[in-house]
Coordinates of C-alpha atoms (C1' of nucleotides) in Angstrom, one line a residue:
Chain L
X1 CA 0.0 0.0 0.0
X2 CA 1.2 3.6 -1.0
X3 CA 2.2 6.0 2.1
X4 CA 0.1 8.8 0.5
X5 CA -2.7 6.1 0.3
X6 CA -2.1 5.0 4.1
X7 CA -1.9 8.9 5.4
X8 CA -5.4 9.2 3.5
X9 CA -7.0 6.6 5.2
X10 CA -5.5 7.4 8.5
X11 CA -7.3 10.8 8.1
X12 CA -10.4 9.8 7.8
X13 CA -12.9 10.3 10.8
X14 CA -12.5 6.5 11.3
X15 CA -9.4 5.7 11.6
X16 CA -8.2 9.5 12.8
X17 CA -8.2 9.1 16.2
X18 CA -7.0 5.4 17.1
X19 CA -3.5 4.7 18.4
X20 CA -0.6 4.3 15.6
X21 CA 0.0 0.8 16.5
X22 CA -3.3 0.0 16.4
X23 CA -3.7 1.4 12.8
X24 CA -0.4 0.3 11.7
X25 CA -1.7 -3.8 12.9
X26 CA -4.4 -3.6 11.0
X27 CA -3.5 -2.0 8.1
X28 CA -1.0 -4.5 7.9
X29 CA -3.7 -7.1 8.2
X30 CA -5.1 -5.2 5.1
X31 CA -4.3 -5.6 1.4
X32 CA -5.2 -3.7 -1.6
X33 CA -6.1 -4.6 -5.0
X34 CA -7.3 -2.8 -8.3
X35 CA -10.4 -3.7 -10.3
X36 CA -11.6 -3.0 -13.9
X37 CA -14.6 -1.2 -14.7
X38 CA -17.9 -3.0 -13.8
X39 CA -16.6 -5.7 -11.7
X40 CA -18.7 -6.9 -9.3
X41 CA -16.7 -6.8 -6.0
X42 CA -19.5 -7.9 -3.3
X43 CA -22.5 -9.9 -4.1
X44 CA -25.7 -9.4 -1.4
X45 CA -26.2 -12.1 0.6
X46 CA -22.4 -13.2 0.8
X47 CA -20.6 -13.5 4.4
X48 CA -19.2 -9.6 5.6
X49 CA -15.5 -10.8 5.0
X50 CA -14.4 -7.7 4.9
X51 CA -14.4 -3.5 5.2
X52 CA -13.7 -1.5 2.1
X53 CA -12.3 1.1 1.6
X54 CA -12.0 3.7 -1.7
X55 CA -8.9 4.9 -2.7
X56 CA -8.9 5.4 -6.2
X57 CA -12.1 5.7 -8.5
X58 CA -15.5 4.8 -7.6
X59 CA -17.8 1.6 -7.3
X60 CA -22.2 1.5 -6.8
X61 CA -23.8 0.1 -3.8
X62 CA -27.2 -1.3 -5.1
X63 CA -29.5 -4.1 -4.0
X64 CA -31.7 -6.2 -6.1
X65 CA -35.0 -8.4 -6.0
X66 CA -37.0 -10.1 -9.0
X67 CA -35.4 -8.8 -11.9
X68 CA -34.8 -5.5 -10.5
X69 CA -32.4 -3.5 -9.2
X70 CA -32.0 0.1 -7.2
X71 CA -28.6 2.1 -6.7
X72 CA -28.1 2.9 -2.7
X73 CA -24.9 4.8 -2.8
X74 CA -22.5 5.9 -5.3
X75 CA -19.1 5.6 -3.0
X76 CA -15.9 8.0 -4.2
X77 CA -12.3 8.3 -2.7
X78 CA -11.5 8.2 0.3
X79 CA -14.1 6.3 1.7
X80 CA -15.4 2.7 3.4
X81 CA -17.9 1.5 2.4
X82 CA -20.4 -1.8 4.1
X83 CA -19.2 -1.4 7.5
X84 CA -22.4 -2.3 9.4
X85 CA -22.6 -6.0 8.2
X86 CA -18.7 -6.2 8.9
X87 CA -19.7 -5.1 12.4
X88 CA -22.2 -7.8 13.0
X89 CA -20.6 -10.8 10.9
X90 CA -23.8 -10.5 8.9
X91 CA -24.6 -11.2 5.2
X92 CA -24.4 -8.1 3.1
X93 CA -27.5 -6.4 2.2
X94 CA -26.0 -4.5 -1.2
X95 CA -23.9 -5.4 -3.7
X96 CA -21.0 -3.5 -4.6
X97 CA -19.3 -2.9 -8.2
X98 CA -17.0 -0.2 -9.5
X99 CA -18.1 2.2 -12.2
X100 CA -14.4 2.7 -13.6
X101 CA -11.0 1.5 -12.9
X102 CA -10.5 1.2 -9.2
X103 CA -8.3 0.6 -6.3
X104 CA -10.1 -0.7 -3.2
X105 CA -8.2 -1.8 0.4
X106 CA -9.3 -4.6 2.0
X107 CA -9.6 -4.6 5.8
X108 CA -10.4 -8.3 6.9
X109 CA -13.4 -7.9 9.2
X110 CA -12.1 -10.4 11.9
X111 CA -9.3 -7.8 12.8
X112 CA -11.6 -4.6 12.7
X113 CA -13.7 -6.2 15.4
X114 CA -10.8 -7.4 17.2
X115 CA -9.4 -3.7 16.8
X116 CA -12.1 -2.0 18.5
X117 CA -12.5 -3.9 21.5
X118 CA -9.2 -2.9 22.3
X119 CA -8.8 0.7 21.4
X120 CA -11.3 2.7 22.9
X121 CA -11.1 5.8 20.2
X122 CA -11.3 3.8 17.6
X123 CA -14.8 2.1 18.8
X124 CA -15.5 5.5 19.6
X125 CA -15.3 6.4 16.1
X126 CA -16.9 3.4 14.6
X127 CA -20.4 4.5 16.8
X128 CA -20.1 8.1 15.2
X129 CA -19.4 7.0 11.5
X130 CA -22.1 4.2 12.2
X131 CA -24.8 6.8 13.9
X132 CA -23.9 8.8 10.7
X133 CA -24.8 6.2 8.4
X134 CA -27.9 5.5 9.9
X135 CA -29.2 8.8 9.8
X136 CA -27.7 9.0 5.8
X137 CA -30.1 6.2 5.7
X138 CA -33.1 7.8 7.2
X139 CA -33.1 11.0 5.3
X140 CA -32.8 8.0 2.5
X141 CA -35.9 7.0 3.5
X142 CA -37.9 10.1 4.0
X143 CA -36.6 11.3 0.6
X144 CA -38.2 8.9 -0.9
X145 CA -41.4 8.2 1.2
X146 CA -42.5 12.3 1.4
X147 CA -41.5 13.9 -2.1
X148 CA -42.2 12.8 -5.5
X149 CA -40.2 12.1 -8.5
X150 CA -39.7 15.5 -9.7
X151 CA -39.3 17.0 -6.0
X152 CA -37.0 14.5 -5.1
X153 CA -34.5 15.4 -8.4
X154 CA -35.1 19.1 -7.5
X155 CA -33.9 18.6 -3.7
X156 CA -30.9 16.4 -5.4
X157 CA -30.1 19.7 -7.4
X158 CA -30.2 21.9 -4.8
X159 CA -27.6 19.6 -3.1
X160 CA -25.2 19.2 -5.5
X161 CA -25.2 23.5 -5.8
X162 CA -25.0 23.4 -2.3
X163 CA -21.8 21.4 -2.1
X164 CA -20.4 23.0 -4.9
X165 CA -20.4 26.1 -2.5
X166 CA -23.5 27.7 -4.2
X167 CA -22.6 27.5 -7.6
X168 CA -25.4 28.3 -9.9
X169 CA -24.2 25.5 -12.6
X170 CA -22.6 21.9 -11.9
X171 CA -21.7 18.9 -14.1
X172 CA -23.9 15.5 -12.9
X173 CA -21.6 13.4 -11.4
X174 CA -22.8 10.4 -12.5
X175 CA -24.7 8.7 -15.9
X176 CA -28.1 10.2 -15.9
X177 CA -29.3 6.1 -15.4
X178 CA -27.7 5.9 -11.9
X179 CA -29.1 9.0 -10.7
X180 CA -32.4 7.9 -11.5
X181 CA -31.8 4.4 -10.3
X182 CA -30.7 6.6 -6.9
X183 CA -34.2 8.4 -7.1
X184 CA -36.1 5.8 -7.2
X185 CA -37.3 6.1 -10.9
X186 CA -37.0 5.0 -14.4
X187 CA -34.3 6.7 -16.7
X188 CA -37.2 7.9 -18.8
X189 CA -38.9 8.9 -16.2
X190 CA -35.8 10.7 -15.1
X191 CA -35.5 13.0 -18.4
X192 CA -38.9 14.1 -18.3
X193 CA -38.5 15.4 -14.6
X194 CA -35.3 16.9 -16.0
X195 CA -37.2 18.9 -18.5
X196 CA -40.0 20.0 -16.5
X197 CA -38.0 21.4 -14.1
X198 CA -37.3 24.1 -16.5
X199 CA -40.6 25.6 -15.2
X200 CA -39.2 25.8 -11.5
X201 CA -36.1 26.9 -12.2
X202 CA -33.3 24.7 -13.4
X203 CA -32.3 23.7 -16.4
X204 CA -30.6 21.0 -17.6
X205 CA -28.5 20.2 -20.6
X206 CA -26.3 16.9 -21.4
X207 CA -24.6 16.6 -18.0
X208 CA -24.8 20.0 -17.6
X209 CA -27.3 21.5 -14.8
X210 CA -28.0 25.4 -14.2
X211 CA -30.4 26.7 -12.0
X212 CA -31.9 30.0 -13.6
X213 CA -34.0 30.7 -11.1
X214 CA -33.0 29.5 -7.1
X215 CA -35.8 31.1 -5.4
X216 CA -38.4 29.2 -7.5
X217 CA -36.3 26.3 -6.9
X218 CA -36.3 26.6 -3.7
X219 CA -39.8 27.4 -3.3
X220 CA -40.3 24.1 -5.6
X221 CA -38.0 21.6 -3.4
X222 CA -38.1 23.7 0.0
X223 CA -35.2 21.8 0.9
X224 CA -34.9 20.9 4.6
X225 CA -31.6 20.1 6.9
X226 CA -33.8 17.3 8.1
X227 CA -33.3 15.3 4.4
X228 CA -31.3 17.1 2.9
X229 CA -28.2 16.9 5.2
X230 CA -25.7 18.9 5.5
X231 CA -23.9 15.3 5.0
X232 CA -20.9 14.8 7.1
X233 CA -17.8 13.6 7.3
X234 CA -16.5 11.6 3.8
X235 CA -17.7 8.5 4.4
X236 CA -20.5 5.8 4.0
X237 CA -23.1 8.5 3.7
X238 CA -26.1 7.2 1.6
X239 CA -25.8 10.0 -1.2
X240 CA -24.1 10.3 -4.5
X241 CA -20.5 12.3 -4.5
X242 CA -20.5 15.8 -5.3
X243 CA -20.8 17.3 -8.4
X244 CA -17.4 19.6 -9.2
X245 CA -18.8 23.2 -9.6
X246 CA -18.3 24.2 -13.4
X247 CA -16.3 27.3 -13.1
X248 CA -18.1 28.1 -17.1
X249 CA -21.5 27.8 -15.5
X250 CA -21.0 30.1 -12.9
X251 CA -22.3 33.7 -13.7
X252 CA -24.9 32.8 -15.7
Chain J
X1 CA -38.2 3.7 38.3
X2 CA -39.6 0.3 39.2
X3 CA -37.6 -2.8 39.9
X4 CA -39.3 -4.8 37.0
X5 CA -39.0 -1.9 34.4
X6 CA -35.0 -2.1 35.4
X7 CA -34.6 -5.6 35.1
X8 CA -36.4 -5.2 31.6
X9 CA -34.1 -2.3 30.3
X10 CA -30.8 -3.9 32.0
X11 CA -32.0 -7.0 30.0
X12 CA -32.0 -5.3 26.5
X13 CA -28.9 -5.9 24.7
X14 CA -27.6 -2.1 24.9
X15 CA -27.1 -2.1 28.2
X16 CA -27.0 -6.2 29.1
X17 CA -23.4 -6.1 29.1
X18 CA -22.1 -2.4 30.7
X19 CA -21.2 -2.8 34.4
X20 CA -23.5 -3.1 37.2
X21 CA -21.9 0.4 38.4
X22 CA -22.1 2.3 35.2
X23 CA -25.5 1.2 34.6
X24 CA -26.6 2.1 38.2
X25 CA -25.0 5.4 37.7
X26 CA -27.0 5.7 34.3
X27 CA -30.7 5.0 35.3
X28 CA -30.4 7.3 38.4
X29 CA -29.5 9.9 36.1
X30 CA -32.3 9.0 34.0
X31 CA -36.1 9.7 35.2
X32 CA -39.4 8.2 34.0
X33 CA -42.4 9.8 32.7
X34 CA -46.1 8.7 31.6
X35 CA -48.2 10.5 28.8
X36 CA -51.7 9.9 27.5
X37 CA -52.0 8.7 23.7
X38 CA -51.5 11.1 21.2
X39 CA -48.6 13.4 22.9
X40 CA -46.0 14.4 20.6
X41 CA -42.6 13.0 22.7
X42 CA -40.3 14.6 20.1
X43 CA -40.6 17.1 17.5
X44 CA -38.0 16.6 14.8
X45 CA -35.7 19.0 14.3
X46 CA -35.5 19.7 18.1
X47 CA -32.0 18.5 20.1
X48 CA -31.5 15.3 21.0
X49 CA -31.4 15.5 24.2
X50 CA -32.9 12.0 25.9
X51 CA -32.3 8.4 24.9
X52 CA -36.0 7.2 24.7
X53 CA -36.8 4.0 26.3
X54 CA -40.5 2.7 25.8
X55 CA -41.5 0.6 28.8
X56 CA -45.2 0.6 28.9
X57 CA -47.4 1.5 25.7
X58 CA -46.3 2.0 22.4
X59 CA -44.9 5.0 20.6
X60 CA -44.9 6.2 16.6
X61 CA -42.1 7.7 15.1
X62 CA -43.0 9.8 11.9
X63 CA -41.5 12.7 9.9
X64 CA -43.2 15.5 7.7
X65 CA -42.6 17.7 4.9
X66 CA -45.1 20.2 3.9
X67 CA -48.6 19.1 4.6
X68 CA -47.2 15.0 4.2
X69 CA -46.3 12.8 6.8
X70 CA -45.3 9.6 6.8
X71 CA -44.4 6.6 9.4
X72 CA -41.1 5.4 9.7
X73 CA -41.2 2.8 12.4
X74 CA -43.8 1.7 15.9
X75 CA -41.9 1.3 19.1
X76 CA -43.4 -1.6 21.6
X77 CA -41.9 -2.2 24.6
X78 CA -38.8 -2.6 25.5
X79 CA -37.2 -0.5 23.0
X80 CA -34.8 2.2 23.0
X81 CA -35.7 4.8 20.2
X82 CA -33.4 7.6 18.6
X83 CA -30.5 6.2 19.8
X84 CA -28.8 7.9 16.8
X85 CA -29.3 11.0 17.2
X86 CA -28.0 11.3 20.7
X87 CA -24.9 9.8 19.8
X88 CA -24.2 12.5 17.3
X89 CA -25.7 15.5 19.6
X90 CA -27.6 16.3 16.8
X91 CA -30.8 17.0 15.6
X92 CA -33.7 14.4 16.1
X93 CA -34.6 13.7 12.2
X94 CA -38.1 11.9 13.3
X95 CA -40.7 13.1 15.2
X96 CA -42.2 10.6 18.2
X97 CA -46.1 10.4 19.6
X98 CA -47.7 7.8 21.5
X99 CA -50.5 6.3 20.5
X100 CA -51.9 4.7 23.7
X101 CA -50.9 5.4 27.1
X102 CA -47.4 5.2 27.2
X103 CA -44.2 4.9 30.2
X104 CA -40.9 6.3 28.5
X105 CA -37.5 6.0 30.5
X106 CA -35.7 9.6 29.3
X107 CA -32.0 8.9 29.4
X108 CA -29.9 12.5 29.1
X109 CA -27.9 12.1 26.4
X110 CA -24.9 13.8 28.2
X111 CA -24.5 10.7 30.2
X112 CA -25.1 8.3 27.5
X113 CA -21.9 9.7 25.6
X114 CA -20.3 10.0 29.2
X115 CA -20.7 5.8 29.7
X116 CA -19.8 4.5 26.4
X117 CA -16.5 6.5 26.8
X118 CA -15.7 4.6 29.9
X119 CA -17.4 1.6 29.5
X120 CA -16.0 -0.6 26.5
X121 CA -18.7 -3.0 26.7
X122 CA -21.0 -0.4 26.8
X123 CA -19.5 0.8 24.0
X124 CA -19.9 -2.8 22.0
X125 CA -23.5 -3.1 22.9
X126 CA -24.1 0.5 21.2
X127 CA -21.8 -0.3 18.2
X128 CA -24.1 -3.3 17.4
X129 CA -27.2 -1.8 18.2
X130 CA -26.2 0.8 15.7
X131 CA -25.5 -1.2 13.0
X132 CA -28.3 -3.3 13.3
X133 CA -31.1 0.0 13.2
X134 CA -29.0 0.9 9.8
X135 CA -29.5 -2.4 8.2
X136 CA -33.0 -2.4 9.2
X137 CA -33.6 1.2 7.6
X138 CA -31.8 -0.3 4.3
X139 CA -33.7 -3.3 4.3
X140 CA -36.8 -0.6 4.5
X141 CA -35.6 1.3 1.8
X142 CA -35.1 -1.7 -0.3
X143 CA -38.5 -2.6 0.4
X144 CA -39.4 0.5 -1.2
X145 CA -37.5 1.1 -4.1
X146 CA -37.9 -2.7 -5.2
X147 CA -41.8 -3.7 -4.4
X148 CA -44.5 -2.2 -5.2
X149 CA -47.4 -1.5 -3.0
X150 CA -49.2 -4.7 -2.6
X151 CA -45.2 -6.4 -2.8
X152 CA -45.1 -4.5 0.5
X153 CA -48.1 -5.5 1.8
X154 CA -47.6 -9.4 0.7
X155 CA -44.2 -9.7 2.1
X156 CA -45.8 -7.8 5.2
X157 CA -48.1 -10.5 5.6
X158 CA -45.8 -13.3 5.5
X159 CA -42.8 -11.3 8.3
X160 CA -45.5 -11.2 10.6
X161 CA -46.9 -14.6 10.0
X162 CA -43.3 -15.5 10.5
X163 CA -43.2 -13.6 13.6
X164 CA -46.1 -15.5 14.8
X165 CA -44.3 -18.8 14.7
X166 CA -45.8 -19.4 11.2
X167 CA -49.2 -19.1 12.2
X168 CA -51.5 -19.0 8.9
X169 CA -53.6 -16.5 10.9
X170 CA -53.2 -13.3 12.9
X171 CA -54.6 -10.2 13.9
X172 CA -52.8 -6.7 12.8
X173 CA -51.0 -5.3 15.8
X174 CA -51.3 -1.5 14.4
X175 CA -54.1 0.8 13.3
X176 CA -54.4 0.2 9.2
X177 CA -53.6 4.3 8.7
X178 CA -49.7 3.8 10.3
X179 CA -49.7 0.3 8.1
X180 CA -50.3 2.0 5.3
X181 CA -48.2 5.0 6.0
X182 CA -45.4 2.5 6.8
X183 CA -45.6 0.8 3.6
X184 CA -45.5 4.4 2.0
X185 CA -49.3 4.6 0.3
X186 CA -52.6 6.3 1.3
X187 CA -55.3 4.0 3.1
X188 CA -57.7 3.8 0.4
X189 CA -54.7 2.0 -1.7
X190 CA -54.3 0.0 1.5
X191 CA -57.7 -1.5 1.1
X192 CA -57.1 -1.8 -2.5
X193 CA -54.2 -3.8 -2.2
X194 CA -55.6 -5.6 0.9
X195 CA -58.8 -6.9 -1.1
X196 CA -56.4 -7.4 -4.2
X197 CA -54.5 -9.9 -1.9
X198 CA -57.3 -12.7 -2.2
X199 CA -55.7 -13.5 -5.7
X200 CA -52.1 -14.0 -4.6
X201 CA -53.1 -15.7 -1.3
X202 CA -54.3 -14.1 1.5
X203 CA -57.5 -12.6 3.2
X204 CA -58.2 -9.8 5.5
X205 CA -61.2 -9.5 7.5
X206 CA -61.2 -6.2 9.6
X207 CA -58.1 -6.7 12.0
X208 CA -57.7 -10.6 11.0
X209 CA -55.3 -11.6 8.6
X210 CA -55.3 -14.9 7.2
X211 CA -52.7 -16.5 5.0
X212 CA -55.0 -18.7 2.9
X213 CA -52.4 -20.2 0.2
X214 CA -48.9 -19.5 1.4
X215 CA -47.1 -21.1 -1.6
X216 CA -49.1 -18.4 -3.6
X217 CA -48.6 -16.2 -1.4
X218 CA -44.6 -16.6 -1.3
X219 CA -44.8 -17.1 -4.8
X220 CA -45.8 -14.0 -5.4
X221 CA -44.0 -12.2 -2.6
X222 CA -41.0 -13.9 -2.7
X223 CA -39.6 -13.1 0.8
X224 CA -35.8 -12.8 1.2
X225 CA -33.8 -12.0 4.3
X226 CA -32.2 -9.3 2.6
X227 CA -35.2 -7.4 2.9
X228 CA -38.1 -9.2 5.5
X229 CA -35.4 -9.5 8.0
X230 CA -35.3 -11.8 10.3
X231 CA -34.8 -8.9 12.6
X232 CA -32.7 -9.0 15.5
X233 CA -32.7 -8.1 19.0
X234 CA -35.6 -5.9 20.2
X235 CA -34.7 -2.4 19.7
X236 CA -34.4 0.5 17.7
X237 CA -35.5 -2.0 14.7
X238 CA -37.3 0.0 11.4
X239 CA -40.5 -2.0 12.0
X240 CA -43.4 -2.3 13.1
X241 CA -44.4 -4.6 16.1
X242 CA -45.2 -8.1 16.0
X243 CA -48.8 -9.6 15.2
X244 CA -49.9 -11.7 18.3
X245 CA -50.7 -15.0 16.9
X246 CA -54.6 -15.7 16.8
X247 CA -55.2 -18.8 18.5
X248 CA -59.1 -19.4 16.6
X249 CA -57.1 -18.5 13.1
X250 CA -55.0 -21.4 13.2
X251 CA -56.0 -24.4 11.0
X252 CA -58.6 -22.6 9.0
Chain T
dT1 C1' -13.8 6.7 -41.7
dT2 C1' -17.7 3.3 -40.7
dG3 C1' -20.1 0.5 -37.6
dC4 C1' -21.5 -0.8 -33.3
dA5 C1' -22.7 -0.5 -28.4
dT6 C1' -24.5 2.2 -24.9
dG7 C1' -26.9 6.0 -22.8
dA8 C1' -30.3 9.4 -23.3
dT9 C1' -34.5 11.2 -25.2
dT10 C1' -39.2 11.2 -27.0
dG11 C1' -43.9 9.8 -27.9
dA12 C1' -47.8 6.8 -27.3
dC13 C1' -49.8 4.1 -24.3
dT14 C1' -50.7 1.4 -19.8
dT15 C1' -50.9 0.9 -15.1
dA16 C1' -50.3 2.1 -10.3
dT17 C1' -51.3 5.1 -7.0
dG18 C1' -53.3 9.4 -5.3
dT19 C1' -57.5 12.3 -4.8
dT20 C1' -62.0 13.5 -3.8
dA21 C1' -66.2 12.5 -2.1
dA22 C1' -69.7 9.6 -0.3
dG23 C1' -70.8 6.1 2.6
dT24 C1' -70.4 2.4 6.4
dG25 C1' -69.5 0.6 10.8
dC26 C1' -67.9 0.9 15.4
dA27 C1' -66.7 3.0 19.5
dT28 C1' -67.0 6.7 22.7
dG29 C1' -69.1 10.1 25.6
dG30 C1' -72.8 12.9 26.7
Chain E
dC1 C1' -80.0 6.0 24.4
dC2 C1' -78.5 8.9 20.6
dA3 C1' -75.0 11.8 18.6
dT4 C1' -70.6 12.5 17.2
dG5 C1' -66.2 11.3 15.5
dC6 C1' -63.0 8.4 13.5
dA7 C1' -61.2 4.6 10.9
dC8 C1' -62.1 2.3 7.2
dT9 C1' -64.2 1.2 2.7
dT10 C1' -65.8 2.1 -2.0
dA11 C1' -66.3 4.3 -6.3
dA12 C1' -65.2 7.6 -10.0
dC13 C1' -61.8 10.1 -11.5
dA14 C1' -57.1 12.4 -12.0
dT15 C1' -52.3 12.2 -12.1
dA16 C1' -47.7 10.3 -11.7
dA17 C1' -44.8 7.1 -13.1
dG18 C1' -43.7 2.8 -15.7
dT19 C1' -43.5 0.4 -20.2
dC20 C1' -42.5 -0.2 -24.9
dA21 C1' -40.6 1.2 -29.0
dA22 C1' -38.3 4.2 -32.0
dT23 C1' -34.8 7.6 -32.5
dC24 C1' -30.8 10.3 -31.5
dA25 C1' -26.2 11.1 -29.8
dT26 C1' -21.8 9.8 -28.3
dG27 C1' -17.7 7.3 -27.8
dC28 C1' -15.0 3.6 -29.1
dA29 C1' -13.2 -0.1 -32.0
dA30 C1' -12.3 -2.1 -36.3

DNA sequence: TTGCATGATTGACTTATGTTAAGTGCATGG
DNA sequence: CCATGCACTTAACATAAGTCAATCATGCAA
C-alpha cells in the first residue's frame, strides 16, 4: 500500500483518532487490489469478510430483488464502504461494483472487530461513523417516502449547488441512469423530470445542470436540513458524490 | 423507576453487558415519565437530548414535509428509540407520539456519551445496536425502491406470520392508517391492495389476517432476508411490532 | 472513416397510485 | 339511548410514473 494512500486513510474520521500501533496492525492485516470497470466486488447475501475502503475511482452500492435493481450509494475516494454487516458478521445487504477502474483496500473484518475492543477511540469512532450512516439512511428513507419524482430530483439539485459552495451551474456526477436508479425512478422517467423542471427553475442540458431561477427552486424543493443533510464527514453517507462546480456555469 | 421496568431495560442488549456500576449510575441519572395517547414525545428538528426507552405503551415515530407525513417505524416495549441521534448530539430527524398510554424512560444524552467513553462493553453493545437500526432502515428502503405497493403489503403479511411462529392467521398489531403509511401509500390503496391480496393468497377480514395459500402467497411475494429481516434483538428496529398469533385463526 | 454499443431522449400508451367524495360501521361520551 | 367522531371502505376520476418502441447522440473499435 502507498504511504500517500495509508496517510489518506488514517485521516479519515475512522481511523483518525485510534492509536498508531493499532492502525499500523491492522493496516498491515489489510491488502489492496485494483479492479476494472464494472466488476462486481460484493455480491448481497455473501458473508461480511471484509471492510472496504475507496482509494482510487468509484464503485455503486445497489440491491436487487425479481429482476430489478435500485442504486443505494455511489461511493468516491476516500471512503469505506459496508461497515455495518462487517460489524455484526452478517450477510451483506448491497452489492458492490466499481463504475471505472478502481483501487479498493481490504480490511479483513475479523481484525476490525478485534481492533475496536481494544482501542477505545477507535470504537469510539466506529459508533459516530455508524450513527452517521444510519441517519444518511433515514433521510434515504424520508426522501423517498415524502416527495415525488420531480421533487426529489429538484432537492438532489439543490444539493449538488449546495456542495459545490453555491454554484449556480454543476456537471452531474454520474450517468443520468444511476441517478435515476438513486431516485427511485426509471431513466425515462428521469429525463422528463429533467425537463419540467425548467418551469421551476433549473435547467438541464447533457450533463450540464444550471439553476436559472433558485428562489423558485427553492420554493419548488423547500429543501430541509432534516433530508437534505448537511452530509458529514466523507464516508459511508447514503448519497451520491458531489458534483465539481463548473467554473463556465457560474455567472450565468 | 420500578424494579421490573430495570430488570427489563438492564436486559435489552444495549445495556445487558455495561457494568453493574455504570449502569446504576445511568438509570439514576435517567427519570421516568407517563403520557396519555397522542402526545407528541419529540418534534424533529429539536436537540436530541434524551435516549428514549418505551416501557409501557407504544410510541410512533414519523417525519413531515409540507402538509405529508409519513411513518417510519412503531416502538413496543422494551425499546430504546433515537439512539442515533443522541450519539451525534444532533438533531432528532423523526418526530415521536404515543398512541396509547405510554411509560418512557428519558436517558440524558450527556450521560449516555459520558458511559460509552468509559465503558467498552457499553461501548460494544451500542456499536451493534447501531449497526443493526442501519440495516434495518436499508432493508426498509429496499423494500421501497424494489416492491410495489401490494409487494409491500404481501411480504408484510408473510414477516409477521413468521413472527407468529408461522401461524396462517393473525390479527394486525397496528391501526391500518400507520400500516399503510409505513408501507408508503394512502389508506384507500391500502384496502385496494388488501382486497387485491385474495388473488395471490391471503384474506383480510377487519383486524384478522389470514394466509389462505402460502405457496401463492410466497410465490408471489417472494420473501428474502435481505429485505423481510429476520430482525434481530428488540430495539431500535425499522419496524413495526409483531402480530400476536390468533389462536381461533390457526388451522382454518 | 464506418459500424456498433450504450446511454439518453421522446412519444404513445398502460398501469399504479393518489384524490375526492360519499358512505359504512364501530366505539365513545354525553 | 343517541349523537358524534373516526377509521375504514368504496367508487369515480385524476395524475404520476412505468413500459415499450423508436430515434438520436456519443464514444469507441475495427
Amino acid at each position: 500500500m502507498r504511504d500517500s494512500e495509508l496517510a489518506d486513510i488514517r485521516n479519515l474520521p475512522l481511523f483518525r483518532s485510534m492509536t498508531e500501533q493499532n492502525f499500523v496492525s491492522l493496516t498491515r492485516a489489510a491488502y489492496d487490489q485494483t479492479f476494472p470497470p464494472q466488476v462486481k466486488l460484493i455480491e448481497e447475501g455473501a458473508m461480511a469478510d471484509f471492510l472496504h475502503i475507496v482509494v482510487e475511482g468509484s464503485v455503486e452500492l445497489f440491491a436487487g430483488w425479481r429482476d430489478r435493481e435500485t442504486t443505494l450509494a455511489v461511493v468516491r475516494p476516500v471512503s469505506t464502504f459496508i461497515l455495518a454487516a462487517c460489524i455484526k458478521d452478517a450477510p451483506y445487504l448491497m452489492s458492490a461494483r466499481t463504475l471505472e477502474k478502481t483501487r479498493i483496500i481490504l480490511v479483513p473484518s475479523v481484525d476490525l472487530r478485534a481492533t475496536f475492543r481494544i482501542d477505545p477511540e477507535f470504537a469510539m469512532a466506529t459508533i459516530s461513523e455508524l450513527a452517521m450512516s444510519y441517519r444518511s439512511v433515514v433521510r434515504h428513507a424520508k426522501d423517498l417516502k415524502l416527495r415525488n419524482a420531480r421533487e426529489r430530483l429538484a432537492a438532489y439539485v439543490l444539493r449538488q449547488s449546495q456542495m459545490a459552495n453555491g454554484a449556480v451551474g454543476f456537471v452531474l456526477p454520474i450517468e443520468k441512469r444511476l441517478l435515476a436508479s438513486f431516485l427511485g425512478i426509471t431513466p425515462e422517467s428521469l429525463s422528463r423530470a429533467m425537463k419540467s423542471l425548467q418551469e421551476v427553475g433549473a435547467k438541464v442540458d447533457g450533463q450540464r445542470v444550471i439553476i436559472t431561477d433558485r428562489k423558485a427552486l427553492e420554493a419548488y424543493a423547500q429543501p430541509t436540513a432534516l433530508i437534505d443533510g448537511p452530509e458529514y464527514e466523507g464516508s459511508a453517507g447514503f448519497d451520491l458524490p458531489d458534483a465539481r462546480a463548473e467554473a463556465e456555469a457560474i455567472g450565468l
